[in-house]
Coordinates of C-alpha atoms in Angstrom, one line a residue:
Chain A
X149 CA 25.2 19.1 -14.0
X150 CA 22.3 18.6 -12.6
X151 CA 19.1 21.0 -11.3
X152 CA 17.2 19.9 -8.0
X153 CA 13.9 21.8 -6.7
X154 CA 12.4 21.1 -2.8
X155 CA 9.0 23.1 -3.5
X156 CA 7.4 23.3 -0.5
X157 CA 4.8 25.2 1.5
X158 CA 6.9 27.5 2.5
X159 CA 10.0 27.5 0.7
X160 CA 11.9 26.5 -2.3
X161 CA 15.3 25.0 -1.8
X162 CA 16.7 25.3 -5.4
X163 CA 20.3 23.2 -5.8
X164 CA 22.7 22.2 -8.7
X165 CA 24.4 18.6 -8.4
X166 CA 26.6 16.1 -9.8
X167 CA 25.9 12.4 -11.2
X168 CA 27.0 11.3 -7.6
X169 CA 24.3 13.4 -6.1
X170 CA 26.8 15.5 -4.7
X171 CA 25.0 19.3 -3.9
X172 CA 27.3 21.8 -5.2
X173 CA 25.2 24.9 -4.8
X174 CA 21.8 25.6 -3.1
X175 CA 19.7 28.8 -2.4
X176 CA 16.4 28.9 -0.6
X177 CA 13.4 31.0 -2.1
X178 CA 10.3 31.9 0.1
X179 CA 6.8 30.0 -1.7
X180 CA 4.9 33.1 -2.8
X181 CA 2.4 33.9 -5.7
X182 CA 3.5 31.8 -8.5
X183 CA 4.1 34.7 -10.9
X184 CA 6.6 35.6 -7.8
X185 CA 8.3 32.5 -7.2
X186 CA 8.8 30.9 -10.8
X187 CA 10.5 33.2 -12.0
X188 CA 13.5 33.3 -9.5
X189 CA 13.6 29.2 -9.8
X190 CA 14.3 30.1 -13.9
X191 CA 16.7 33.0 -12.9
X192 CA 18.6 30.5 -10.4
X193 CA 18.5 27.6 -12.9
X194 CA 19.1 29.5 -16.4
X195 CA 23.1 29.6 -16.4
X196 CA 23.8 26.8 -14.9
X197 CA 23.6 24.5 -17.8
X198 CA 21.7 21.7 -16.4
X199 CA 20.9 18.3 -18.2
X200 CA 18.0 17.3 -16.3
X201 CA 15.4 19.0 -13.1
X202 CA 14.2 16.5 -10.3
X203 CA 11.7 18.1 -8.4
X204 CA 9.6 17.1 -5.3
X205 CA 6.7 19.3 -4.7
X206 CA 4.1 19.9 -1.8
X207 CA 0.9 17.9 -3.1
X208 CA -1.6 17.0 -4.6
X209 CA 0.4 16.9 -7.9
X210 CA -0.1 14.8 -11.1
X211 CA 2.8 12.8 -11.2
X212 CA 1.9 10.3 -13.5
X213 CA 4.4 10.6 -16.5
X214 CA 1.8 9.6 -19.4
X215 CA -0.6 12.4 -18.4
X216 CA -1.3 15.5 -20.2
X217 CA -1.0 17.5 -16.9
X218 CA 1.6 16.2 -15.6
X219 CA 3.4 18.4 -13.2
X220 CA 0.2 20.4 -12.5
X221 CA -0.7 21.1 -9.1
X222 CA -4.1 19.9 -8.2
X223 CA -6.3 21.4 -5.7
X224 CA -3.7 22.5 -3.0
X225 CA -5.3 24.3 0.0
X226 CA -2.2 26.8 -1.5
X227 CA -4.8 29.0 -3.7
X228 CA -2.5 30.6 -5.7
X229 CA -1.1 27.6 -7.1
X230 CA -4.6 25.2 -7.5
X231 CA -4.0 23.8 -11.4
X232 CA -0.4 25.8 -11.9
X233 CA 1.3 23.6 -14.4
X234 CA 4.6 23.9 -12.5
X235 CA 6.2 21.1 -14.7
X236 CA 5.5 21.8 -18.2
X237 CA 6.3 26.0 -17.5
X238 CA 9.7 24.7 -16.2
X239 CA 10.5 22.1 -18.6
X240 CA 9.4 25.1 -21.4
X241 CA 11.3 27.5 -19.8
X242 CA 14.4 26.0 -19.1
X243 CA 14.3 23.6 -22.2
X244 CA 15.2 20.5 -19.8
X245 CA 13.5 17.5 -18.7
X246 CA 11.9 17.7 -15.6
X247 CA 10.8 14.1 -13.5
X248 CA 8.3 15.6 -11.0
X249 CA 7.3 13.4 -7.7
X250 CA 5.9 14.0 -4.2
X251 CA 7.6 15.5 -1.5
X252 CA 7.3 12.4 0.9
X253 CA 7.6 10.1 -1.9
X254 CA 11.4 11.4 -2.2
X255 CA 11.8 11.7 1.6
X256 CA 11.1 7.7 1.4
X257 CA 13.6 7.9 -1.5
X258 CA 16.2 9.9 0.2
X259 CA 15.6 7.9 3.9
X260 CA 16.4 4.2 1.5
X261 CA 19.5 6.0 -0.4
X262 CA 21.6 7.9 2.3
X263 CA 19.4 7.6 5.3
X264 CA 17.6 5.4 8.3
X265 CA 16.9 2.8 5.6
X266 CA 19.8 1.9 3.0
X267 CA 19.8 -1.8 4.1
X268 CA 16.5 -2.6 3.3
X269 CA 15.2 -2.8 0.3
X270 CA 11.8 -0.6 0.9
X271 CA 10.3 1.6 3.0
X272 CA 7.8 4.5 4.4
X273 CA 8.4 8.2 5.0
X274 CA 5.2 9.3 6.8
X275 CA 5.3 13.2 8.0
X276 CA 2.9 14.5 10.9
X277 CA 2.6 18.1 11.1
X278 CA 0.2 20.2 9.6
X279 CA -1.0 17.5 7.6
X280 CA -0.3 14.1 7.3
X281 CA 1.7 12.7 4.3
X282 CA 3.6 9.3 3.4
X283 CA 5.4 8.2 0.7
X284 CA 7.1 4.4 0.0
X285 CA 10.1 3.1 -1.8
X286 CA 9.6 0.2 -3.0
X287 CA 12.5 -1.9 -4.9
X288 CA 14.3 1.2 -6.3
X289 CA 11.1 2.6 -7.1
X290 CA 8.7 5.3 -5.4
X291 CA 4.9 4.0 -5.0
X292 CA 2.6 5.5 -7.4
X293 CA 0.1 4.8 -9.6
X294 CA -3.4 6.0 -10.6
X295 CA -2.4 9.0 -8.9
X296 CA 0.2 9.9 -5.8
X297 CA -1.0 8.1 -2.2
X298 CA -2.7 10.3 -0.3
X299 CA -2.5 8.1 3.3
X300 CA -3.3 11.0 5.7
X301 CA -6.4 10.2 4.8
X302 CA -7.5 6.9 5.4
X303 CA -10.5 6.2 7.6
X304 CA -9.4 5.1 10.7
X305 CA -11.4 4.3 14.0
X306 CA -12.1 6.8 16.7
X307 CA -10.7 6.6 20.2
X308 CA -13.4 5.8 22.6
X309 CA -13.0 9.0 24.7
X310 CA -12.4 11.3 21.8
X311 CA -15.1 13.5 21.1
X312 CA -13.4 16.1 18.9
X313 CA -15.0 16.3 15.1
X314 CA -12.4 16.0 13.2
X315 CA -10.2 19.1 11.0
X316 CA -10.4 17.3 7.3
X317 CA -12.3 19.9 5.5
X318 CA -12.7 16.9 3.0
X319 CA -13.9 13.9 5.5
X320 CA -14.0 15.5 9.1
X321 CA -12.3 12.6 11.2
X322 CA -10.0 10.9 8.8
X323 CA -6.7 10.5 10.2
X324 CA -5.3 13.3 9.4
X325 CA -8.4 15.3 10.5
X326 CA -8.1 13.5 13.9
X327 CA -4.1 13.8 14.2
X328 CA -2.3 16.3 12.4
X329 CA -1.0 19.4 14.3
X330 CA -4.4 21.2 13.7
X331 CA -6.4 18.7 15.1
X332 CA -4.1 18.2 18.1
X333 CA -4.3 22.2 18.7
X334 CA -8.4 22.4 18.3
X335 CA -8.9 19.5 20.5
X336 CA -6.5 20.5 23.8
X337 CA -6.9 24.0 22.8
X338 CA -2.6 24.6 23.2
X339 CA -0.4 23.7 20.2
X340 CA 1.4 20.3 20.6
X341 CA 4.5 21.9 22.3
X342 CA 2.6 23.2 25.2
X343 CA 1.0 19.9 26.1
X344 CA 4.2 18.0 26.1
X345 CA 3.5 17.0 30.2
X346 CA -0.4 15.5 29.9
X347 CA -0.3 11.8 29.3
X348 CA -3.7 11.7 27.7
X349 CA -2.6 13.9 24.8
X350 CA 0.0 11.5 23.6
X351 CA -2.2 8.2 24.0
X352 CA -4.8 9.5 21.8
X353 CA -2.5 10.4 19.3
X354 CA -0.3 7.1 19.5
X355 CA -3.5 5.3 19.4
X356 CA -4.4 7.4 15.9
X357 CA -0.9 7.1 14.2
X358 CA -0.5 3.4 15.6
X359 CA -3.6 2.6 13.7
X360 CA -2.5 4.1 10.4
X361 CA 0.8 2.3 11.2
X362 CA -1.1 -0.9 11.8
X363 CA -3.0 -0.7 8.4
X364 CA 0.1 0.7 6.5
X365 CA 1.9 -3.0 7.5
X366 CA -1.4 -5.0 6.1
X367 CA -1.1 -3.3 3.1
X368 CA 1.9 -2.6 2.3
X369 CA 4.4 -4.8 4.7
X370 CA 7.1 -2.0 4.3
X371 CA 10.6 -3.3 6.1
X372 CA 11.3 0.4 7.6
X373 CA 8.7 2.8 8.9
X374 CA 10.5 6.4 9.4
X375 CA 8.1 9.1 11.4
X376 CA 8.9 12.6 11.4
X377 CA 7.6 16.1 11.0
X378 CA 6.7 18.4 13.7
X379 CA 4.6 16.4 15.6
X380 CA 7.4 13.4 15.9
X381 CA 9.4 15.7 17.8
X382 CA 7.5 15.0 20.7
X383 CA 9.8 12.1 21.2
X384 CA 7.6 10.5 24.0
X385 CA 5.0 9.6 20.8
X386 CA 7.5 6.7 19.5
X387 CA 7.7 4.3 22.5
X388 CA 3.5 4.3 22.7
X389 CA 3.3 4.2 18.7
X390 CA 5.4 0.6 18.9
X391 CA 3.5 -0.6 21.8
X392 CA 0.4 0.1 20.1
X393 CA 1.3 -1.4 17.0
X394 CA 2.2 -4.3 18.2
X395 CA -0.9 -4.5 20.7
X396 CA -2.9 -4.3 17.6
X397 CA -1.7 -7.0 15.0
X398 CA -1.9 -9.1 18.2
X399 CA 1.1 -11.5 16.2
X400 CA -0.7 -11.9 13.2
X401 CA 2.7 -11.0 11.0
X402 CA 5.1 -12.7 11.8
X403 CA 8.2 -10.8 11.8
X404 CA 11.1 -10.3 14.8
X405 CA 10.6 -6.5 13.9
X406 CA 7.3 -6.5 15.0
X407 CA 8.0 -7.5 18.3
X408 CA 9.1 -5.9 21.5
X409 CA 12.5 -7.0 21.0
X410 CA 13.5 -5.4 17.8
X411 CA 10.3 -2.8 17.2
X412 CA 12.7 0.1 17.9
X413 CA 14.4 -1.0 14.7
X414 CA 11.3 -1.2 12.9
X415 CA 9.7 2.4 13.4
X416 CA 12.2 4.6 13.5
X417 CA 12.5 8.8 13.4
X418 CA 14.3 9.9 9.8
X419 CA 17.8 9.7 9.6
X420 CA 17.9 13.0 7.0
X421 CA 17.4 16.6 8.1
X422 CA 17.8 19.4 6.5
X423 CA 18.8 17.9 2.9
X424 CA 16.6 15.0 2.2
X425 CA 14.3 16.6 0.3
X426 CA 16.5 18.1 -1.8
X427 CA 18.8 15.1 -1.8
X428 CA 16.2 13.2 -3.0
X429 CA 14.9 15.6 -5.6
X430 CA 18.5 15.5 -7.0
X431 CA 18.2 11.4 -6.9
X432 CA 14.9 11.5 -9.1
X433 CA 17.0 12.9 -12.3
X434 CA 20.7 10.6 -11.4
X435 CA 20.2 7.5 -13.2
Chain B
X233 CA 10.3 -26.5 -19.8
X234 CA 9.2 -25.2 -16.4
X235 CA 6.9 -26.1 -13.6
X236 CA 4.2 -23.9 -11.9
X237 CA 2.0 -24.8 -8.9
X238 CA -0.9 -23.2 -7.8
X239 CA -1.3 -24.5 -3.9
X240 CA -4.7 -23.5 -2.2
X241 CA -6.9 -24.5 0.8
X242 CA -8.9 -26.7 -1.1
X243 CA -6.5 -28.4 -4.2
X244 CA -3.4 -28.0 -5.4
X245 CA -2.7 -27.4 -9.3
X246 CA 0.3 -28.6 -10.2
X247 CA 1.3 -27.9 -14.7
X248 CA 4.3 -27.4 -16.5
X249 CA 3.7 -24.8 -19.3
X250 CA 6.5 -23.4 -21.9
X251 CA 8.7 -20.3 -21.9
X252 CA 6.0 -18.4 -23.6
X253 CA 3.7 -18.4 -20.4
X254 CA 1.3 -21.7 -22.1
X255 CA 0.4 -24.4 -19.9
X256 CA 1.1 -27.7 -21.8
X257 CA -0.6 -30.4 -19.1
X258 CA -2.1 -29.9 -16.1
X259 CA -3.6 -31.9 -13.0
X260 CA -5.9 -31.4 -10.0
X261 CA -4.9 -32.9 -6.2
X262 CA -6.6 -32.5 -3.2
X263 CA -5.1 -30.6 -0.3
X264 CA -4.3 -33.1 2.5
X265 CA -1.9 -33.3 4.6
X266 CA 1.2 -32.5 3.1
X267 CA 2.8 -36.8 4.0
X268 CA 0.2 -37.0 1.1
X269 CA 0.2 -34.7 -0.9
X270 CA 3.9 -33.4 -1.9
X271 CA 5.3 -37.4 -2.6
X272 CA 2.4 -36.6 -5.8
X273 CA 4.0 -33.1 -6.5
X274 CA 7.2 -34.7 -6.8
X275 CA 5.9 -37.8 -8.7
X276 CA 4.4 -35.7 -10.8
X277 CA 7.2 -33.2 -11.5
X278 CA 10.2 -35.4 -11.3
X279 CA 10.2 -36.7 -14.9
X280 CA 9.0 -33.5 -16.3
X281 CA 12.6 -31.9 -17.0
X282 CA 11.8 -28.7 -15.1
X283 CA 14.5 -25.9 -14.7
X284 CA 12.3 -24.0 -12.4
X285 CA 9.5 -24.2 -11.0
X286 CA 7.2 -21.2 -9.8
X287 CA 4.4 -21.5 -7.0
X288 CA 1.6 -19.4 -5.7
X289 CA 0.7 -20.6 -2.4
X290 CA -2.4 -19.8 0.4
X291 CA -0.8 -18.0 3.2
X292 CA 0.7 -17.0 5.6
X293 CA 4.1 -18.2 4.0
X294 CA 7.4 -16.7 4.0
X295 CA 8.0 -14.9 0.5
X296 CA 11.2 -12.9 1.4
X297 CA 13.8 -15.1 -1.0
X298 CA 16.7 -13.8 1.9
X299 CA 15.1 -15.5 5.0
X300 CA 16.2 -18.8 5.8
X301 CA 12.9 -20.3 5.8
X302 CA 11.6 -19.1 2.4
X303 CA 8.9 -21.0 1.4
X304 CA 7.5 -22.1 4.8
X305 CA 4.3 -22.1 5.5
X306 CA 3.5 -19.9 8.7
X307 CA 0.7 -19.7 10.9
X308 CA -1.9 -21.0 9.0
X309 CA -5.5 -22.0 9.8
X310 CA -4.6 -25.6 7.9
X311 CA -2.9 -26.8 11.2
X312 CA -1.5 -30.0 9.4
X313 CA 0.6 -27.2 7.6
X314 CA 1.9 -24.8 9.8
X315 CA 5.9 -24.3 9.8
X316 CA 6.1 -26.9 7.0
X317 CA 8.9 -26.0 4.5
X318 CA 7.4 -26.4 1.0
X319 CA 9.5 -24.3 -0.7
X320 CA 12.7 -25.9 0.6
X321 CA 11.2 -29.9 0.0
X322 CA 10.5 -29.1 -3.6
X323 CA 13.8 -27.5 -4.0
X324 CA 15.7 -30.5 -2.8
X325 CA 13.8 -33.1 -3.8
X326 CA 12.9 -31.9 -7.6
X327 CA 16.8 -29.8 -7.3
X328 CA 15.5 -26.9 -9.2
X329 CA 15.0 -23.4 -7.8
X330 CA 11.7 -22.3 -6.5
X331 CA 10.2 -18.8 -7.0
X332 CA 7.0 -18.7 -4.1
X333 CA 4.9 -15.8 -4.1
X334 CA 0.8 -15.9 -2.4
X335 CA -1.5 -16.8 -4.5
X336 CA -3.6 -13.4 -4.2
X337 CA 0.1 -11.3 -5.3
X338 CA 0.0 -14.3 -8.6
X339 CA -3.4 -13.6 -9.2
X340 CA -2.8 -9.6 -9.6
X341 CA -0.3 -10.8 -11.5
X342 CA -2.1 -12.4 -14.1
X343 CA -4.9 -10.1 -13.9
X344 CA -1.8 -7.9 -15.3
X345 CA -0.3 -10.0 -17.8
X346 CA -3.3 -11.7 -19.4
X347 CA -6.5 -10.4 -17.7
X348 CA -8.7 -7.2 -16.7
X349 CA -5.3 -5.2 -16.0
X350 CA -3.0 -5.4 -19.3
X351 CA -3.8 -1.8 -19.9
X352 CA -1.9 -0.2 -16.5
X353 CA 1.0 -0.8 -15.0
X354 CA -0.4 -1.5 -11.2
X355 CA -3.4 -3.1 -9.9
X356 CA -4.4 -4.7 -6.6
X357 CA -6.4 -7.8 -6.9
X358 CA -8.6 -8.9 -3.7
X359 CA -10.7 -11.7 -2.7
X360 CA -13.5 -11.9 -0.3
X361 CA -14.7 -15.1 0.4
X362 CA -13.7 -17.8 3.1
X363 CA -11.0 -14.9 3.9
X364 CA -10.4 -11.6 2.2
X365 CA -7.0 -11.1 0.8
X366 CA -5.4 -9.0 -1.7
X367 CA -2.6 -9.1 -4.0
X368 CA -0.8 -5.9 -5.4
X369 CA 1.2 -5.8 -8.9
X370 CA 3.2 -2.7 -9.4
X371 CA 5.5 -1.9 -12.7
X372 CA 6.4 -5.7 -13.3
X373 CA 6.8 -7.0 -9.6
X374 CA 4.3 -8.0 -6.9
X375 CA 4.1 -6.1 -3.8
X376 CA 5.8 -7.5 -0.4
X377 CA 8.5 -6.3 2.2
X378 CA 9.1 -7.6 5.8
X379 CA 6.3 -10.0 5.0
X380 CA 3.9 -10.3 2.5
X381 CA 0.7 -7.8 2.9
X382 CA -2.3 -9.2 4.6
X383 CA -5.0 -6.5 3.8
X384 CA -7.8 -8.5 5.0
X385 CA -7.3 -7.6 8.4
X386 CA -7.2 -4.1 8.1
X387 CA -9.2 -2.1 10.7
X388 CA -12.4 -0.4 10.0
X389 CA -14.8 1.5 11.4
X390 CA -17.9 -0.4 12.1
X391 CA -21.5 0.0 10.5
X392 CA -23.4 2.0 12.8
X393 CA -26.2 -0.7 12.6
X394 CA -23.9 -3.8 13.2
X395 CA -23.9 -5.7 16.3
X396 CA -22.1 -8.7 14.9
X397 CA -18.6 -8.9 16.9
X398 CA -16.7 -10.4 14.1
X399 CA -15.1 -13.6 13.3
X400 CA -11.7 -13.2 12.9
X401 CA -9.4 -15.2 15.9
X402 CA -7.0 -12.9 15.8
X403 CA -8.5 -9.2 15.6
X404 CA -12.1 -10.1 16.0
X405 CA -13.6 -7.3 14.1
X406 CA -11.4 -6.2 11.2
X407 CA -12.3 -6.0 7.7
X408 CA -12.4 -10.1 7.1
X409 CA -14.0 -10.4 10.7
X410 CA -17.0 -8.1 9.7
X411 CA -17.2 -9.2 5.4
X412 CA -15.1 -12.3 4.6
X413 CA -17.9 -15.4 4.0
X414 CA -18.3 -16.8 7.7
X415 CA -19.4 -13.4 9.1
X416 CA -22.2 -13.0 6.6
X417 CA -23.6 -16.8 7.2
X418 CA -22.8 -15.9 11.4
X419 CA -24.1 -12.5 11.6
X420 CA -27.3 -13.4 9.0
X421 CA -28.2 -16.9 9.8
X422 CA -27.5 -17.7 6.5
X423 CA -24.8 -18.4 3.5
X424 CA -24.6 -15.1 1.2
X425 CA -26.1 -16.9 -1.7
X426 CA -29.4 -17.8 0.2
X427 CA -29.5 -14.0 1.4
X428 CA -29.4 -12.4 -2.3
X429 CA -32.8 -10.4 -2.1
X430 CA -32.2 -8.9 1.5
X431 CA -30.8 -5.4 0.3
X432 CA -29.4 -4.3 4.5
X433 CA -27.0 -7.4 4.2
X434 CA -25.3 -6.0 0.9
X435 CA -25.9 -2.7 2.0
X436 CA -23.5 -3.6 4.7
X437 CA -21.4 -5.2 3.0
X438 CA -20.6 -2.6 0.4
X439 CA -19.9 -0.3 3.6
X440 CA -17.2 -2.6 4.5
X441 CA -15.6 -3.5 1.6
X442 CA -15.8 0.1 0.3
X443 CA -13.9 1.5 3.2
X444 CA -11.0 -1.1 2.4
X445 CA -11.2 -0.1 -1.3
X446 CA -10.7 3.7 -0.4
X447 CA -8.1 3.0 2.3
X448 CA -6.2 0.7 -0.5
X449 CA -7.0 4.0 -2.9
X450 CA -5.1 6.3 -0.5
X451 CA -2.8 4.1 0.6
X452 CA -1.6 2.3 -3.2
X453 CA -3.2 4.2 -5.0
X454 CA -3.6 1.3 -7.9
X455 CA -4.3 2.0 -11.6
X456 CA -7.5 -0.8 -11.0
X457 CA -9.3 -2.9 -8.9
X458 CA -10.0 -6.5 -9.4
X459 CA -12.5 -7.8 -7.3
X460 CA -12.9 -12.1 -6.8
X461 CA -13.8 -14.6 -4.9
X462 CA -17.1 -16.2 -3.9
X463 CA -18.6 -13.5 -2.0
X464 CA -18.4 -11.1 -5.2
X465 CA -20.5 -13.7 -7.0
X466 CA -23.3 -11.1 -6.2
X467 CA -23.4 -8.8 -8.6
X468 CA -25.6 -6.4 -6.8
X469 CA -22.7 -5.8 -4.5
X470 CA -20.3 -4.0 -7.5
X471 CA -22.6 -0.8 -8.1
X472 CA -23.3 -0.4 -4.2
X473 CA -19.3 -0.9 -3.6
X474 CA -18.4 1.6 -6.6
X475 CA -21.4 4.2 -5.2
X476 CA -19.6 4.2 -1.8
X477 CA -16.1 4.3 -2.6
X478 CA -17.4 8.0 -4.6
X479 CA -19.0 9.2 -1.7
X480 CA -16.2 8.1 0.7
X481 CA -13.5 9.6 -1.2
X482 CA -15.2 13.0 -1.6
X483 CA -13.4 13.8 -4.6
X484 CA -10.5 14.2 -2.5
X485 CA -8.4 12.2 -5.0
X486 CA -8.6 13.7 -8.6
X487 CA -9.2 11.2 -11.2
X488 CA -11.8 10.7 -14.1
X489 CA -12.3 6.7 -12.8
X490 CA -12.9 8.0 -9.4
X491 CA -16.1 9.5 -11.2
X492 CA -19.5 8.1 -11.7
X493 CA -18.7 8.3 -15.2
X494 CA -15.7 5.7 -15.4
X495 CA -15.9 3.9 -12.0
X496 CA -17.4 1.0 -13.9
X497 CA -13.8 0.5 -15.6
X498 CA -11.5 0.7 -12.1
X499 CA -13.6 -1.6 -10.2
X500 CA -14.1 -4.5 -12.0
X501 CA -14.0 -8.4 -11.9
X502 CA -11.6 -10.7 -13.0
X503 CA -10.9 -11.0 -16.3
X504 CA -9.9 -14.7 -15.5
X505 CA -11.3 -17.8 -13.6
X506 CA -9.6 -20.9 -13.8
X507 CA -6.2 -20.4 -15.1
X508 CA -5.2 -17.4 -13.5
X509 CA -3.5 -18.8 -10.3
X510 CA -1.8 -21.8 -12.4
X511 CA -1.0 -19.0 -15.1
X512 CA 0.5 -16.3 -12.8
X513 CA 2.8 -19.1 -11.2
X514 CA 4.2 -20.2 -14.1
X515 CA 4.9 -16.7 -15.0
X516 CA 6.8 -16.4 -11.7
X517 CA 10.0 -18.2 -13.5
X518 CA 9.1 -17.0 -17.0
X519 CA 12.0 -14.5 -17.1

C-alpha cells in the first residue's frame, strides 16, 4: 500500500493506493494552521500500513533530495506554514519514506502518465489562476534542479496599451504580476468571469501567456503544452494564445505543431480533473 | 573504437577516441560546402573501424532520433547547408549508427562530465558570440523535445536607453538580436574587443544577458551556469551579469548561490576550451 498527499492552498486530498496507482481510498482535509492540519494527515495515514508517501505540495518547497531541508516549505505567502518542515515531520511521524515534489511538477507528471500527454515523451503543466505555476516532465523525469522552477515569474514584455503596475509583490510586472487572476481583477476592476464579453481583456492576456509560451518553447522545446487553472476556463483564451504563439516565433522552430494546422494539438487544456494531483502524487512513490 | 565529430560554422573536428571518453587522433577541416567537406569525413573515418560515431553539430538540425529526417540540417544561416542530411550520409556511407545532438547541448555535456559542472547533476551551458545559444544537461541526458531549445531568441524587455532595433532576421529584437556579437559591433560602431573601456556598452550588455540568465533560473532552474563564447571574453561583463541577476531575482528564489556570497560559483566560465565539443561528442556513443 501506498500513501498519497495533494497539499494545497486550500485543501488536502489524502489517498491510499496500489503499485498500479490505483486510488483505493481518499478523504479531503481543509489547509489550516499546521498544528491543525498535520495532525489529521498522521491520523488518516497511521493504520493504513503504508510502504512509501508521495506528496505534491503548494510551493515554494525544497525539493531537492540531498538537502538538509528538504520538504520544508519556503516563504509561502501561506504564513502559517513559511519554513514548516512538512517532509521530515511526516517522514518522523509516520516512520515512512516520503518523495516530496511540486504541485505542477506532478500535474506535468500525471498529464504524461494518464492524461493529454501519454504519447509524448515530455511536457508542460502551466496553471493560471491566482498565481502562475508550471511544471515539466521530461523523459520520465520531473524538471528540477538548483531548486523547483518558478516560471510565473519570468520577465516578460509589456503590452503597449497596458498601463496597469503589475500584482508581484516580488517584481511588480513579471508575468504572473501582469496575468494571474489578481492582476486580471485589479486592472478591469471585475474578476475574470465577469469580463468574459470585452475583447480587449482576452488579447492582453493572450498576448502575456503567449509570450511566456513563446519563451517556454526556446527554452525548453516541450512536445505538449497543457493550460489550465481558473483562468483557462475562459475557453476563448486558447484560440488567441496559438495565434499568438505562432505570430511570435515567426517559423523560427520548425515543427508541424507549431503551425496553424496542428497548433491545436500542440497547446492543449489538461486532460485530468479532479484526480491528477493526487494521481500524480501517488505516481512519485510507484516505481 | 568510436568516432566523434564536432561540426561548427567555421571547421569541423572530426577524432576517434576510446570507450573510456580519450580522444586517440584528431584533425581540423574547414567548413565548406558540404560536396567538400563530408567525402574528407568519410575518408577520414572509413578505415578507422568505428562502431559508432557521435556528432555535435551547429544548428538548427533535427535531433529528435524518431523523425525521419534526424540529422538534417534545417534552416540554417550556412545556405550551402540547409535541408542537407548529415546524419543520414554518414550513416550510410560509414554504415555505423549516428548519435547527433547541437553542439551547445554537447558542450553542457562536457562541462558535466569533465569540466566546471562535475559537482551537480544539471547545468545549462550558453554562448554569446556570433549567436547566443545554450545547451541544457539534466541527470545524465541533454535537454530537447519537439525540437531542440533555441534560447537565444528569447524575448526581453528592452534597455530603457537602447535605440538599437536589433539584428536578428527573424525576431529583430530578441535576446541575440540586442547581445549576440553583430548587435554590439552594429549598435556601437565597433567589435566588443575594441569597446572594452566604455562601461554603458557592458552595462547593457549585462542587462541583457542577465534577464536571460534569470528567465533560464525560473524557468530550469539549473544547478550552474556556464557562460562561453567570444563575447564573454570580457571579463568585466561576469561581476555586472552576477550583480543583476541578484537584483533581478529579488530573492524570490531561495538559494545560498543566488547570494552575493556564492554567486561567483554558479556563474562561471568554462572549465574547458578546446576539447570540450570534440569530447562531449564522443561521449554521445560512450554508453
Amino acid at each position: 500500500m501506498l500513501g498519497a498527499i495533494e497539499a494545497g492552498g486550500t485543501k488536502f486530498v489524502l489517498a491510499v493506493g496500489n503499485h498500479s496507482g490505483e486510488i483505493l481510498d481518499k478523504i479531503v482535509i481543509p489547509t489550516e494552521h499546521p498544528d491543525k492540519t498535520v495532525p489529521k494527515v498522521i491520523d488518516y495515514f497511521k493504520d493504513k500500513k503504508i510502504e512509501r508517501l508521495g506528496l505534491g505540495g503548494f510551493g515554494p518547497i525544497d525539493i531537492n533530495q540531498d538537502s538538509p531541508t528538504y520538504g520544508q516549505l519556503q516563504k509561502t505567502p501561506k504564513s502559517d506554514w513559511v519554513d514548516y518542515p512538512l517532509g521530515a515531520i511526516l517522514q518522523e511521524k509516520l516512520a515512512v519514506s516520503v518523495v516530496i515534489d511540486t504541485d505542477v511538477n506532478v500535474a506535468a507528471m500525471s498529464e504524461a502518465k494518464f492524461g493529454n500527454a501519454t504519447d509524448v515523451n515530455s511536457c508542460l503543466y502551466i496553471t493560471v489562476g491566482t498565481g502562475i505555476g508550471a511544471g515539466a516532465y521530461y523523459h520520465g523525469q520531473t524538471l528540477k534542479g538548483l531548486s523547483h522552477p518558478e516560471m510565473g515569474h519570468i520577465k516578460v514584455r509589456r503590452h503597449p496599451e497596458d498601463t496597469y503596475k503589475g500584482a508581484c509583490p516580488y517584481h511588480d510586472d513579471c508575468l504572473e504580476g501582469l496575468a494571474a487572476g489578481p492582476a486580471l481583477e485589479k486592472r478591469w476592476g471585475k474578476k475574470g468571469d465577469q469580463l468574459a464579453d470585452l475583447s480587449q481583456v482576452w488579447e492582453m492576456e493572450a498576448y502575456y501567456l503567449a509570450q511566456a509560451l513563446t519563451n517556454y518553447i526556446y527554452i525548453l522545446s516541450p512536445e505538449r503544452i497543457i493550460l489550465g487553472g481558473g483562468v483557462m476556463k475562459q475557453k476563448q483564451l486558447f484560440p488567441l494564445i496559438r495565434q499568438n504563439v505562432i505570430e511570435m516565433l515567426n517559423g523560427y522552430v520548425s515543427s508541424p505543431y507549431l503551425t496553424k494546422d496542428k497548433i491545436d494539438e500542440y497547446i492543449v487544456p489538461p486532460g485530468l480533473t479532479d484526480e491528477a494531483g493526487i494521481k500524480g502524487a501517488l505516481h512519485l512513490v510507484m516505481e
